[in-house]
mmCIF file of C-alpha atoms in Angstrom:
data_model
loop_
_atom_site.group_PDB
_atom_site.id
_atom_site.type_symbol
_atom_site.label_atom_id
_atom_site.label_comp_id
_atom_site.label_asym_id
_atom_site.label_seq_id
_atom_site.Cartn_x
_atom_site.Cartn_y
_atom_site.Cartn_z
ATOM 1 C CA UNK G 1 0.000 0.000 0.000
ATOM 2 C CA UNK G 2 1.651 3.111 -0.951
ATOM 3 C CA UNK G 3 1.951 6.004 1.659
ATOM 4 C CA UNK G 4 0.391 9.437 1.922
ATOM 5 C CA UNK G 5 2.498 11.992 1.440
ATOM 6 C CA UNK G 6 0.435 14.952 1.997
ATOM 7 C CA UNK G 7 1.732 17.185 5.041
ATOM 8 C CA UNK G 8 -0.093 16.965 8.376
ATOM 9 C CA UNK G 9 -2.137 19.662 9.746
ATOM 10 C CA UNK G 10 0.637 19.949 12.819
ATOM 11 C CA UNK G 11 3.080 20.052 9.826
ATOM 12 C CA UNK G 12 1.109 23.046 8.084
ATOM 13 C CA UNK G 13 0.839 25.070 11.414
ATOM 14 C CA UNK G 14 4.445 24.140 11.932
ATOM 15 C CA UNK G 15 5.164 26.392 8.790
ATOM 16 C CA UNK G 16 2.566 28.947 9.496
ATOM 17 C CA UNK G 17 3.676 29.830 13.175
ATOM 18 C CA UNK G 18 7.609 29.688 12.082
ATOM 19 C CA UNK G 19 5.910 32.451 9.311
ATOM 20 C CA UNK G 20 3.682 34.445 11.967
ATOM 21 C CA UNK G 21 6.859 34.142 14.828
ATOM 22 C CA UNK G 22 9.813 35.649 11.852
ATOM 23 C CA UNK G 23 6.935 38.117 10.384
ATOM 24 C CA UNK G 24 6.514 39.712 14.257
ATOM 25 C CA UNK G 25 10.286 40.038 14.651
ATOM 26 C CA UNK G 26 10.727 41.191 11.276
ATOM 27 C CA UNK G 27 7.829 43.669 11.067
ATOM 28 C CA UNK G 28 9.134 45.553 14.432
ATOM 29 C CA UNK G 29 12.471 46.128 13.414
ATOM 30 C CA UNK G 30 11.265 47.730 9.758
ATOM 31 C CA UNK G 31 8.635 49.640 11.936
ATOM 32 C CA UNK G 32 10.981 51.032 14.536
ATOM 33 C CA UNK G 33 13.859 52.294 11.294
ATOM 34 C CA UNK G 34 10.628 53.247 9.254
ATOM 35 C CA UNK G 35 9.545 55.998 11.968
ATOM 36 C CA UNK G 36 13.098 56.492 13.002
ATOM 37 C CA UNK G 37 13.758 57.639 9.505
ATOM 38 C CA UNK G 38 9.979 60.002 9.819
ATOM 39 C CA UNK G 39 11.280 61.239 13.447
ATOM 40 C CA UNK G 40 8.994 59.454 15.036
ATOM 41 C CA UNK G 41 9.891 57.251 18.191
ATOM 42 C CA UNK G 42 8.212 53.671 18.194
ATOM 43 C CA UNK G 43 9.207 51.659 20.831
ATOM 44 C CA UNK G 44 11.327 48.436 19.963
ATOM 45 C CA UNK G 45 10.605 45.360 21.923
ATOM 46 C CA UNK G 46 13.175 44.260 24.662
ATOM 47 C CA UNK G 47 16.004 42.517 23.492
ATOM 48 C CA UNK G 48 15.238 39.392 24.790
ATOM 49 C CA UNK G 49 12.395 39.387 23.459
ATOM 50 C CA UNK G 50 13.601 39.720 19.972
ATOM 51 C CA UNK G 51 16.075 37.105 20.530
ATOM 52 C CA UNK G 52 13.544 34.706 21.738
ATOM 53 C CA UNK G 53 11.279 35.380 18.570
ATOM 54 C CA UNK G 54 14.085 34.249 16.432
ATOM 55 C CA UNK G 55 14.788 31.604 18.648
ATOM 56 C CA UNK G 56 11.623 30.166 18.147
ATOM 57 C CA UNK G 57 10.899 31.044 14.440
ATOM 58 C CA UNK G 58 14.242 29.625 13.717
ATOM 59 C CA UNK G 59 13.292 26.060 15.751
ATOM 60 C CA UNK G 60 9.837 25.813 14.366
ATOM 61 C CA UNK G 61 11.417 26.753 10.854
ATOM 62 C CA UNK G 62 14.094 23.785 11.263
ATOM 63 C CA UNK G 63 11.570 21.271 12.897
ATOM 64 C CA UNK G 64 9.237 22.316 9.684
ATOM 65 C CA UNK G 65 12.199 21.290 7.296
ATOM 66 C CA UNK G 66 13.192 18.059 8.709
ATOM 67 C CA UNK G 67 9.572 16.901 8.735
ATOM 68 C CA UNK G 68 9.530 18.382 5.097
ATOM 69 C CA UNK G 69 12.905 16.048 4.301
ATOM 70 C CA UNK G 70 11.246 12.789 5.764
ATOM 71 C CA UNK G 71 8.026 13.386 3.916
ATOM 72 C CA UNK G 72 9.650 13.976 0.547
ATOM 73 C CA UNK G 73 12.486 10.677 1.791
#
C-alpha cells in the first residue's frame, strides 16, 4: 500500500507559526527604522524578546524542514 504523502495539519501550522513568529520580529524592526527615519519614536521590543522570537521562528522553521525532508524521503 503506498503512503500518503500529503503534510499533516501539525506540519502546516508548523510552517505557518515559524511564518507568523519571523513576520513579528521582522515587522518591528522595519517599523521602529521606518519611523526612526519620519522622526517618530516607536518603541522596539526588549532585546530578549527579539532574541527569543528568532529563537523560536528559527526552531519551528528547522523542525518544519526536517519533517519536510522525511516526507519527501
Amino acid at each position: 500500500m503506498t503512503q500518503d504523502r500529503r503534510r499533516t495539519a501539525p506540519h502546516r501550522l508548523i510552517g505557518l507559526a515559524a511564518t507568523a513568529i519571523f513576520a513579528v520580529f521582522a515587522g518591528n524592526i522595519i517599523l521602529a527604522k521606518i519611523s526612526a527615519e519620519m522622526g517618530l519614536s516607536m518603541p522596539r521590543l526588549p532585546a530578549r524578546t527579539e532574541f527569543a522570537l528568532l529563537l523560536a521562528a528559527t526552531g519551528f522553521g528547522v523542525l518544519f524542514l526536517i519533517k519536510e525532508e522525511r516526507r519527501k524521503g
